[in-house]
């Protein structure tokens, strides 16, 4: 029996699974998918849960129902690569593997800032996004919200909250001199103007020194605050950071051309957990998942896999509420309703495929 364990049912893991299930598989193959939730969750839409504009069921998708797959809905506590096992809180739940795919995604990086982990809300997991949504929804009129970080997540969270709660006082603390530093200047200017028009205060060149229960201190100035949301950086899941494999400066595991760990080639890593020349994204994880599915099909059939083609991303899309947005499409910057419509189309496809 060949035991394949896919650890994490996110964008990459689900592409591997569906890529395998679309093919004839060896009868001696046992596939196990491990995920903390009994459903897939669309992480690119967690900002809508945090803002309270969408019910959480709208960002949940069922896993494929196939007799060739065994699902374990539990949270792993350790990846024991020496004994080739996945460990859980209950020792009796241990799962052994012959082939392992690690697609556990990322978690917030608090950069050692005092109080950040303890006193801020998050959008990095389904459960944490729900907690953030409850905190925002429970605010009284004219409550104060601070979003730390002005990357894609921070921008989408801030704009969605603004559209949902026009009464709230919203502040973004941006470490750089402009929002969305990874995007074209046209997009940066468009988003900055949107925030001015919609009364969202953006403070550039910020340096958050510490966070308290009722406030956040930045460059010597402490702002009284009701809810602080952290979107200022991510790092690989802690289970990945604990692994004894070579990693890059961002603590991501270095893999070969076939997404294998060089020191243990029956272990595959993708998405936010794998070192890459690209920034983390659902699109990147999905394409890597498709390629790993092809590699695994060859390996499981005792054939030499073909080297994957170079990853080519189609662009990045972001929302400014329900009817406005921005994005790099076809290597060109777009703003307004068109990129927002395209983002809705991508979500529609994600839910149905």
Tab-separated table of C-alpha atoms in Angstrom:
chain	number	residue	atom	x	y	z
A	1	UNK	CA	0.000	0.000	0.000
A	2	UNK	CA	1.321	3.441	-0.988
A	3	UNK	CA	0.166	6.027	1.528
A	4	UNK	CA	-0.103	9.631	0.287
A	5	UNK	CA	-0.975	12.277	2.864
A	6	UNK	CA	-1.951	15.796	1.774
A	7	UNK	CA	-1.525	18.051	4.788
A	8	UNK	CA	-3.747	21.080	4.217
A	9	UNK	CA	-6.758	21.347	1.930
A	10	UNK	CA	-6.162	24.891	0.712
A	11	UNK	CA	-5.687	26.182	-2.826
A	12	UNK	CA	-2.637	24.014	-3.482
A	13	UNK	CA	-3.816	20.890	-1.698
A	14	UNK	CA	-7.169	20.839	-3.472
A	15	UNK	CA	-5.496	21.207	-6.886
A	16	UNK	CA	-3.310	18.210	-6.114
A	17	UNK	CA	-6.303	16.193	-4.962
A	18	UNK	CA	-8.526	16.986	-7.940
A	19	UNK	CA	-5.618	16.522	-10.327
A	20	UNK	CA	-5.120	13.010	-8.981
A	21	UNK	CA	-8.801	12.111	-8.847
A	22	UNK	CA	-9.211	13.092	-12.506
A	23	UNK	CA	-6.865	10.250	-13.456
A	24	UNK	CA	-6.767	6.484	-13.156
A	25	UNK	CA	-4.918	5.761	-9.918
A	26	UNK	CA	-3.044	2.640	-8.815
A	27	UNK	CA	-5.272	0.370	-6.744
A	28	UNK	CA	-2.671	0.188	-3.993
A	29	UNK	CA	-2.783	3.988	-3.438
A	30	UNK	CA	-4.331	5.322	-0.247
A	31	UNK	CA	-4.978	9.104	-0.213
A	32	UNK	CA	-5.541	10.923	3.077
A	33	UNK	CA	-6.339	14.635	3.278
A	34	UNK	CA	-5.791	16.316	6.649
A	35	UNK	CA	-7.418	19.669	7.350
A	36	UNK	CA	-8.492	21.431	10.528
A	37	UNK	CA	-11.943	22.174	9.065
A	38	UNK	CA	-14.535	19.788	7.549
A	39	UNK	CA	-14.759	22.062	4.509
A	40	UNK	CA	-12.552	24.085	2.193
A	41	UNK	CA	-12.392	27.775	2.998
A	42	UNK	CA	-11.615	30.438	0.400
A	43	UNK	CA	-8.934	32.465	2.136
A	44	UNK	CA	-8.884	35.254	-0.437
A	45	UNK	CA	-12.378	36.169	0.786
A	46	UNK	CA	-11.725	36.145	4.540
A	47	UNK	CA	-11.746	39.939	4.546
A	48	UNK	CA	-15.500	39.841	3.826
A	49	UNK	CA	-16.101	37.720	6.934
A	50	UNK	CA	-13.983	40.120	8.984
A	51	UNK	CA	-16.044	43.060	7.738
A	52	UNK	CA	-19.346	41.263	8.230
A	53	UNK	CA	-20.456	41.771	4.632
A	54	UNK	CA	-20.718	38.056	3.779
A	55	UNK	CA	-21.973	35.064	5.751
A	56	UNK	CA	-19.201	32.586	6.487
A	57	UNK	CA	-21.048	29.850	4.578
A	58	UNK	CA	-20.441	31.875	1.411
A	59	UNK	CA	-16.703	31.247	1.634
A	60	UNK	CA	-16.994	27.539	2.412
A	61	UNK	CA	-16.820	24.804	-0.227
A	62	UNK	CA	-17.285	21.069	0.269
A	63	UNK	CA	-14.356	18.731	-0.299
A	64	UNK	CA	-14.690	16.260	-3.205
A	65	UNK	CA	-16.767	13.224	-2.302
A	66	UNK	CA	-14.737	10.290	-3.619
A	67	UNK	CA	-14.308	6.825	-2.156
A	68	UNK	CA	-10.604	6.931	-3.033
A	69	UNK	CA	-10.029	9.705	-0.464
A	70	UNK	CA	-10.032	9.467	3.319
A	71	UNK	CA	-10.497	12.757	5.166
A	72	UNK	CA	-9.150	13.514	8.617
A	73	UNK	CA	-10.569	16.714	10.062
A	74	UNK	CA	-8.136	17.417	12.842
A	75	UNK	CA	-5.309	19.827	13.620
A	76	UNK	CA	-1.822	18.353	13.419
A	77	UNK	CA	0.582	19.097	16.259
A	78	UNK	CA	3.812	17.850	14.661
A	79	UNK	CA	5.262	16.568	11.401
A	80	UNK	CA	7.664	13.766	12.335
A	81	UNK	CA	9.718	13.383	9.156
A	82	UNK	CA	12.174	10.985	10.798
A	83	UNK	CA	9.459	8.400	11.459
A	84	UNK	CA	7.264	9.607	8.562
A	85	UNK	CA	4.227	10.356	10.687
A	86	UNK	CA	1.731	13.155	11.309
A	87	UNK	CA	1.026	13.602	15.015
A	88	UNK	CA	-2.093	14.994	16.690
A	89	UNK	CA	-3.108	15.894	20.233
A	90	UNK	CA	-4.367	12.352	20.739
A	91	UNK	CA	-1.459	9.909	20.144
A	92	UNK	CA	-3.902	7.316	18.813
A	93	UNK	CA	-4.694	9.577	15.852
A	94	UNK	CA	-1.174	9.328	14.392
A	95	UNK	CA	-1.045	8.962	10.582
A	96	UNK	CA	1.879	7.349	8.751
A	97	UNK	CA	2.851	8.228	5.191
A	98	UNK	CA	5.018	7.119	2.314
A	99	UNK	CA	4.525	10.384	0.414
A	100	UNK	CA	3.704	13.688	2.084
A	101	UNK	CA	2.513	17.000	0.654
A	102	UNK	CA	2.788	20.012	2.965
A	103	UNK	CA	0.439	22.861	2.126
A	104	UNK	CA	-0.310	24.364	5.528
A	105	UNK	CA	-0.248	28.002	4.451
A	106	UNK	CA	0.909	30.843	6.645
A	107	UNK	CA	0.194	32.641	9.879
A	108	UNK	CA	0.671	36.199	11.088
A	109	UNK	CA	4.196	37.481	11.602
A	110	UNK	CA	4.176	39.871	14.564
A	111	UNK	CA	7.860	40.782	14.186
A	112	UNK	CA	8.356	40.588	17.946
A	113	UNK	CA	6.214	43.676	18.606
A	114	UNK	CA	4.947	43.592	22.218
A	115	UNK	CA	1.200	43.009	22.544
A	116	UNK	CA	0.648	42.444	18.810
A	117	UNK	CA	-0.258	38.768	19.056
A	118	UNK	CA	-2.229	39.192	22.264
A	119	UNK	CA	-4.284	42.272	21.426
A	120	UNK	CA	-4.876	42.247	17.665
A	121	UNK	CA	-7.409	40.488	15.474
A	122	UNK	CA	-6.483	38.506	12.360
A	123	UNK	CA	-7.780	37.331	8.990
A	124	UNK	CA	-5.309	34.463	8.534
A	125	UNK	CA	-7.630	31.590	9.397
A	126	UNK	CA	-11.342	30.955	9.007
A	127	UNK	CA	-11.868	30.962	12.779
A	128	UNK	CA	-9.851	34.140	13.330
A	129	UNK	CA	-11.653	35.966	10.520
A	130	UNK	CA	-14.955	35.071	12.179
A	131	UNK	CA	-13.682	36.414	15.511
A	132	UNK	CA	-12.683	39.645	13.782
A	133	UNK	CA	-16.123	39.911	12.194
A	134	UNK	CA	-17.793	39.542	15.589
A	135	UNK	CA	-15.542	42.232	17.090
A	136	UNK	CA	-16.301	44.662	14.259
A	137	UNK	CA	-20.005	43.855	14.276
A	138	UNK	CA	-20.269	44.473	18.020
A	139	UNK	CA	-18.777	47.962	17.834
A	140	UNK	CA	-21.056	50.809	18.726
A	141	UNK	CA	-21.483	53.907	16.600
A	142	UNK	CA	-18.259	55.793	15.844
A	143	UNK	CA	-16.033	52.993	17.113
A	144	UNK	CA	-12.334	53.166	16.292
A	145	UNK	CA	-10.647	50.536	14.095
A	146	UNK	CA	-6.951	50.401	13.208
A	147	UNK	CA	-5.551	48.143	10.495
A	148	UNK	CA	-1.799	47.577	10.755
A	149	UNK	CA	-0.371	46.974	7.292
A	150	UNK	CA	-1.293	48.369	3.882
A	151	UNK	CA	-0.692	45.375	1.646
A	152	UNK	CA	-3.475	43.614	-0.229
A	153	UNK	CA	-5.113	42.142	2.890
A	154	UNK	CA	-5.065	45.406	4.810
A	155	UNK	CA	-6.507	47.372	1.902
A	156	UNK	CA	-9.344	44.913	1.307
A	157	UNK	CA	-10.202	44.683	5.012
A	158	UNK	CA	-10.236	48.474	5.443
A	159	UNK	CA	-12.333	49.198	2.351
A	160	UNK	CA	-14.819	46.416	3.095
A	161	UNK	CA	-15.309	47.623	6.675
A	162	UNK	CA	-15.771	51.165	5.424
A	163	UNK	CA	-18.492	50.093	3.009
A	164	UNK	CA	-20.172	48.008	5.713
A	165	UNK	CA	-19.896	50.544	8.545
A	166	UNK	CA	-19.767	54.173	7.339
A	167	UNK	CA	-20.027	55.331	10.962
A	168	UNK	CA	-16.729	53.831	12.110
A	169	UNK	CA	-13.444	55.693	12.380
A	170	UNK	CA	-10.912	53.689	10.359
A	171	UNK	CA	-7.164	54.162	10.380
A	172	UNK	CA	-4.464	52.320	8.406
A	173	UNK	CA	-0.886	52.284	9.656
A	174	UNK	CA	1.375	51.840	6.639
A	175	UNK	CA	5.056	51.171	7.132
A	176	UNK	CA	5.953	52.470	3.662
A	177	UNK	CA	5.499	55.757	1.848
A	178	UNK	CA	2.558	54.444	-0.182
A	179	UNK	CA	-0.001	51.672	0.076
A	180	UNK	CA	0.382	48.459	-1.952
A	181	UNK	CA	4.124	48.813	-2.524
A	182	UNK	CA	4.131	45.691	-4.754
A	183	UNK	CA	1.685	47.268	-7.230
A	184	UNK	CA	1.945	49.781	-10.071
A	185	UNK	CA	2.021	53.466	-9.097
A	186	UNK	CA	-1.274	54.050	-10.941
A	187	UNK	CA	-2.965	51.546	-8.641
A	188	UNK	CA	-1.291	53.002	-5.564
A	189	UNK	CA	-2.559	56.491	-6.408
A	190	UNK	CA	-6.054	55.203	-7.177
A	191	UNK	CA	-6.325	53.383	-3.847
A	192	UNK	CA	-4.911	56.345	-1.919
A	193	UNK	CA	-7.556	58.581	-3.542
A	194	UNK	CA	-10.283	56.056	-2.705
A	195	UNK	CA	-9.351	56.215	0.953
A	196	UNK	CA	-9.335	60.014	0.944
A	197	UNK	CA	-12.786	60.081	-0.687
A	198	UNK	CA	-14.126	57.501	1.774
A	199	UNK	CA	-12.689	59.080	4.906
A	200	UNK	CA	-10.165	56.379	5.779
A	201	UNK	CA	-7.091	57.822	7.470
A	202	UNK	CA	-3.804	56.405	6.116
A	203	UNK	CA	-0.670	57.126	8.142
A	204	UNK	CA	2.478	56.419	6.150
A	205	UNK	CA	5.998	55.686	7.421
A	206	UNK	CA	4.505	54.067	10.487
A	207	UNK	CA	6.513	52.191	13.085
A	208	UNK	CA	4.276	50.320	15.512
A	209	UNK	CA	6.134	50.081	18.829
A	210	UNK	CA	3.604	48.125	20.867
A	211	UNK	CA	-0.076	47.255	21.045
A	212	UNK	CA	-2.357	47.399	24.066
A	213	UNK	CA	-5.898	46.211	24.676
A	214	UNK	CA	-7.338	49.665	23.992
A	215	UNK	CA	-4.755	51.202	21.736
A	216	UNK	CA	-1.788	51.023	19.430
A	217	UNK	CA	1.381	53.107	19.744
A	218	UNK	CA	3.088	54.329	16.588
A	219	UNK	CA	6.160	56.555	16.341
A	220	UNK	CA	5.679	57.772	19.903
A	221	UNK	CA	1.974	58.532	19.462
A	222	UNK	CA	-0.593	56.237	21.110
A	223	UNK	CA	-4.018	56.013	19.469
A	224	UNK	CA	-7.023	54.984	21.520
A	225	UNK	CA	-8.598	52.118	19.671
A	226	UNK	CA	-11.470	49.627	19.945
A	227	UNK	CA	-10.294	46.961	17.466
A	228	UNK	CA	-6.834	46.509	15.976
A	229	UNK	CA	-6.485	44.187	12.965
A	230	UNK	CA	-3.030	42.832	12.077
A	231	UNK	CA	-2.188	42.452	8.379
A	232	UNK	CA	1.499	43.381	8.584
A	233	UNK	CA	3.231	40.304	7.295
A	234	UNK	CA	3.054	36.518	7.364
A	235	UNK	CA	5.371	33.563	7.837
A	236	UNK	CA	4.983	29.813	7.227
A	237	UNK	CA	2.885	27.724	9.600
A	238	UNK	CA	4.784	26.930	12.806
A	239	UNK	CA	4.814	23.186	12.002
A	240	UNK	CA	6.839	23.999	8.896
A	241	UNK	CA	9.225	26.289	10.740
A	242	UNK	CA	9.988	23.448	13.165
A	243	UNK	CA	11.028	21.009	10.434
A	244	UNK	CA	14.747	20.115	10.178
A	245	UNK	CA	15.005	21.095	6.513
A	246	UNK	CA	16.998	23.881	4.873
A	247	UNK	CA	15.020	27.127	4.724
A	248	UNK	CA	15.353	30.556	3.173
A	249	UNK	CA	15.483	33.880	5.043
A	250	UNK	CA	11.669	33.867	5.292
A	251	UNK	CA	11.711	30.450	6.998
A	252	UNK	CA	10.242	28.740	3.914
A	253	UNK	CA	11.501	25.288	2.990
A	254	UNK	CA	13.871	25.160	0.025
A	255	UNK	CA	12.669	22.648	-2.575
A	256	UNK	CA	14.043	21.293	-5.852
A	257	UNK	CA	12.492	21.685	-9.328
A	258	UNK	CA	9.928	19.014	-8.461
A	259	UNK	CA	8.810	20.692	-5.175
A	260	UNK	CA	10.587	17.946	-3.252
A	261	UNK	CA	12.702	18.478	-0.159
A	262	UNK	CA	16.214	17.578	-1.432
A	263	UNK	CA	17.094	15.708	1.760
A	264	UNK	CA	13.845	13.732	1.782
A	265	UNK	CA	12.352	13.510	-1.681
A	266	UNK	CA	9.104	11.808	-0.650
A	267	UNK	CA	8.130	15.123	0.969
A	268	UNK	CA	6.637	17.839	-1.255
A	269	UNK	CA	6.096	21.451	-0.181
A	270	UNK	CA	4.103	24.213	-1.875
A	271	UNK	CA	2.416	27.565	-1.417
A	272	UNK	CA	3.322	29.763	1.527
A	273	UNK	CA	5.516	26.995	2.983
A	274	UNK	CA	7.901	26.662	0.011
A	275	UNK	CA	10.676	29.030	-1.007
A	276	UNK	CA	9.812	30.768	-4.277
A	277	UNK	CA	10.679	33.753	-6.448
A	278	UNK	CA	7.011	34.747	-6.323
A	279	UNK	CA	5.048	36.418	-3.550
A	280	UNK	CA	2.562	34.162	-1.744
A	281	UNK	CA	-0.840	33.922	-3.420
A	282	UNK	CA	-3.721	31.528	-3.976
A	283	UNK	CA	-2.913	31.560	-7.690
A	284	UNK	CA	0.685	30.497	-7.089
A	285	UNK	CA	-0.339	27.679	-4.742
A	286	UNK	CA	-2.943	26.502	-7.240
A	287	UNK	CA	-0.487	26.312	-10.138
A	288	UNK	CA	2.081	24.546	-7.978
A	289	UNK	CA	-0.618	22.083	-6.922
A	290	UNK	CA	-1.440	21.269	-10.539
A	291	UNK	CA	2.229	20.595	-11.249
A	292	UNK	CA	2.700	18.448	-8.148
A	293	UNK	CA	-0.323	16.360	-9.148
A	294	UNK	CA	1.407	15.554	-12.455
A	295	UNK	CA	4.670	14.774	-10.668
A	296	UNK	CA	2.962	12.470	-8.169
A	297	UNK	CA	1.092	10.628	-10.917
A	298	UNK	CA	4.400	9.775	-12.539
A	299	UNK	CA	6.097	8.810	-9.256
A	300	UNK	CA	3.169	6.642	-8.155
A	301	UNK	CA	3.343	4.827	-11.491
A	302	UNK	CA	7.081	4.272	-10.973
A	303	UNK	CA	7.968	6.623	-13.819
A	304	UNK	CA	10.387	9.543	-13.933
A	305	UNK	CA	8.442	12.827	-13.663
A	306	UNK	CA	8.918	15.574	-16.221
A	307	UNK	CA	10.373	18.849	-15.011
A	308	UNK	CA	7.482	21.332	-14.532
A	309	UNK	CA	7.202	24.348	-16.795
A	310	UNK	CA	7.983	27.787	-15.443
A	311	UNK	CA	5.152	29.276	-13.382
A	312	UNK	CA	3.334	32.117	-15.160
A	313	UNK	CA	0.939	34.102	-12.994
A	314	UNK	CA	-1.989	35.878	-14.612
A	315	UNK	CA	-2.025	38.867	-12.292
A	316	UNK	CA	-3.365	40.009	-8.942
A	317	UNK	CA	-6.822	41.391	-8.186
A	318	UNK	CA	-8.056	43.361	-5.201
A	319	UNK	CA	-11.350	44.853	-4.074
A	320	UNK	CA	-12.415	48.224	-2.757
A	321	UNK	CA	-15.852	47.225	-1.528
A	322	UNK	CA	-18.386	45.486	-3.743
A	323	UNK	CA	-18.210	47.667	-6.864
A	324	UNK	CA	-14.670	49.025	-7.076
A	325	UNK	CA	-11.282	47.426	-7.317
A	326	UNK	CA	-7.808	47.242	-8.802
A	327	UNK	CA	-5.430	44.735	-10.291
A	328	UNK	CA	-2.533	43.832	-12.530
A	329	UNK	CA	-4.020	42.012	-15.500
A	330	UNK	CA	-2.094	41.078	-18.643
A	331	UNK	CA	0.856	42.936	-17.074
A	332	UNK	CA	-1.144	46.166	-17.115
A	333	UNK	CA	-2.670	48.118	-14.207
A	334	UNK	CA	-6.470	48.334	-14.102
A	335	UNK	CA	-8.736	50.165	-11.664
A	336	UNK	CA	-12.479	50.523	-11.161
A	337	UNK	CA	-15.327	48.119	-11.807
A	338	UNK	CA	-13.585	45.851	-14.365
A	339	UNK	CA	-10.993	44.313	-11.987
A	340	UNK	CA	-13.680	44.010	-9.294
A	341	UNK	CA	-15.868	42.106	-11.745
A	342	UNK	CA	-12.921	39.886	-12.650
A	343	UNK	CA	-12.308	39.137	-8.963
A	344	UNK	CA	-15.955	38.105	-8.586
A	345	UNK	CA	-15.526	35.805	-11.575
A	346	UNK	CA	-12.474	34.159	-10.019
A	347	UNK	CA	-14.457	33.597	-6.817
A	348	UNK	CA	-17.316	32.041	-8.812
A	349	UNK	CA	-14.880	29.607	-10.417
A	350	UNK	CA	-13.239	28.774	-7.094
A	351	UNK	CA	-16.583	27.838	-5.594
A	352	UNK	CA	-17.517	25.578	-8.498
A	353	UNK	CA	-14.184	23.941	-9.283
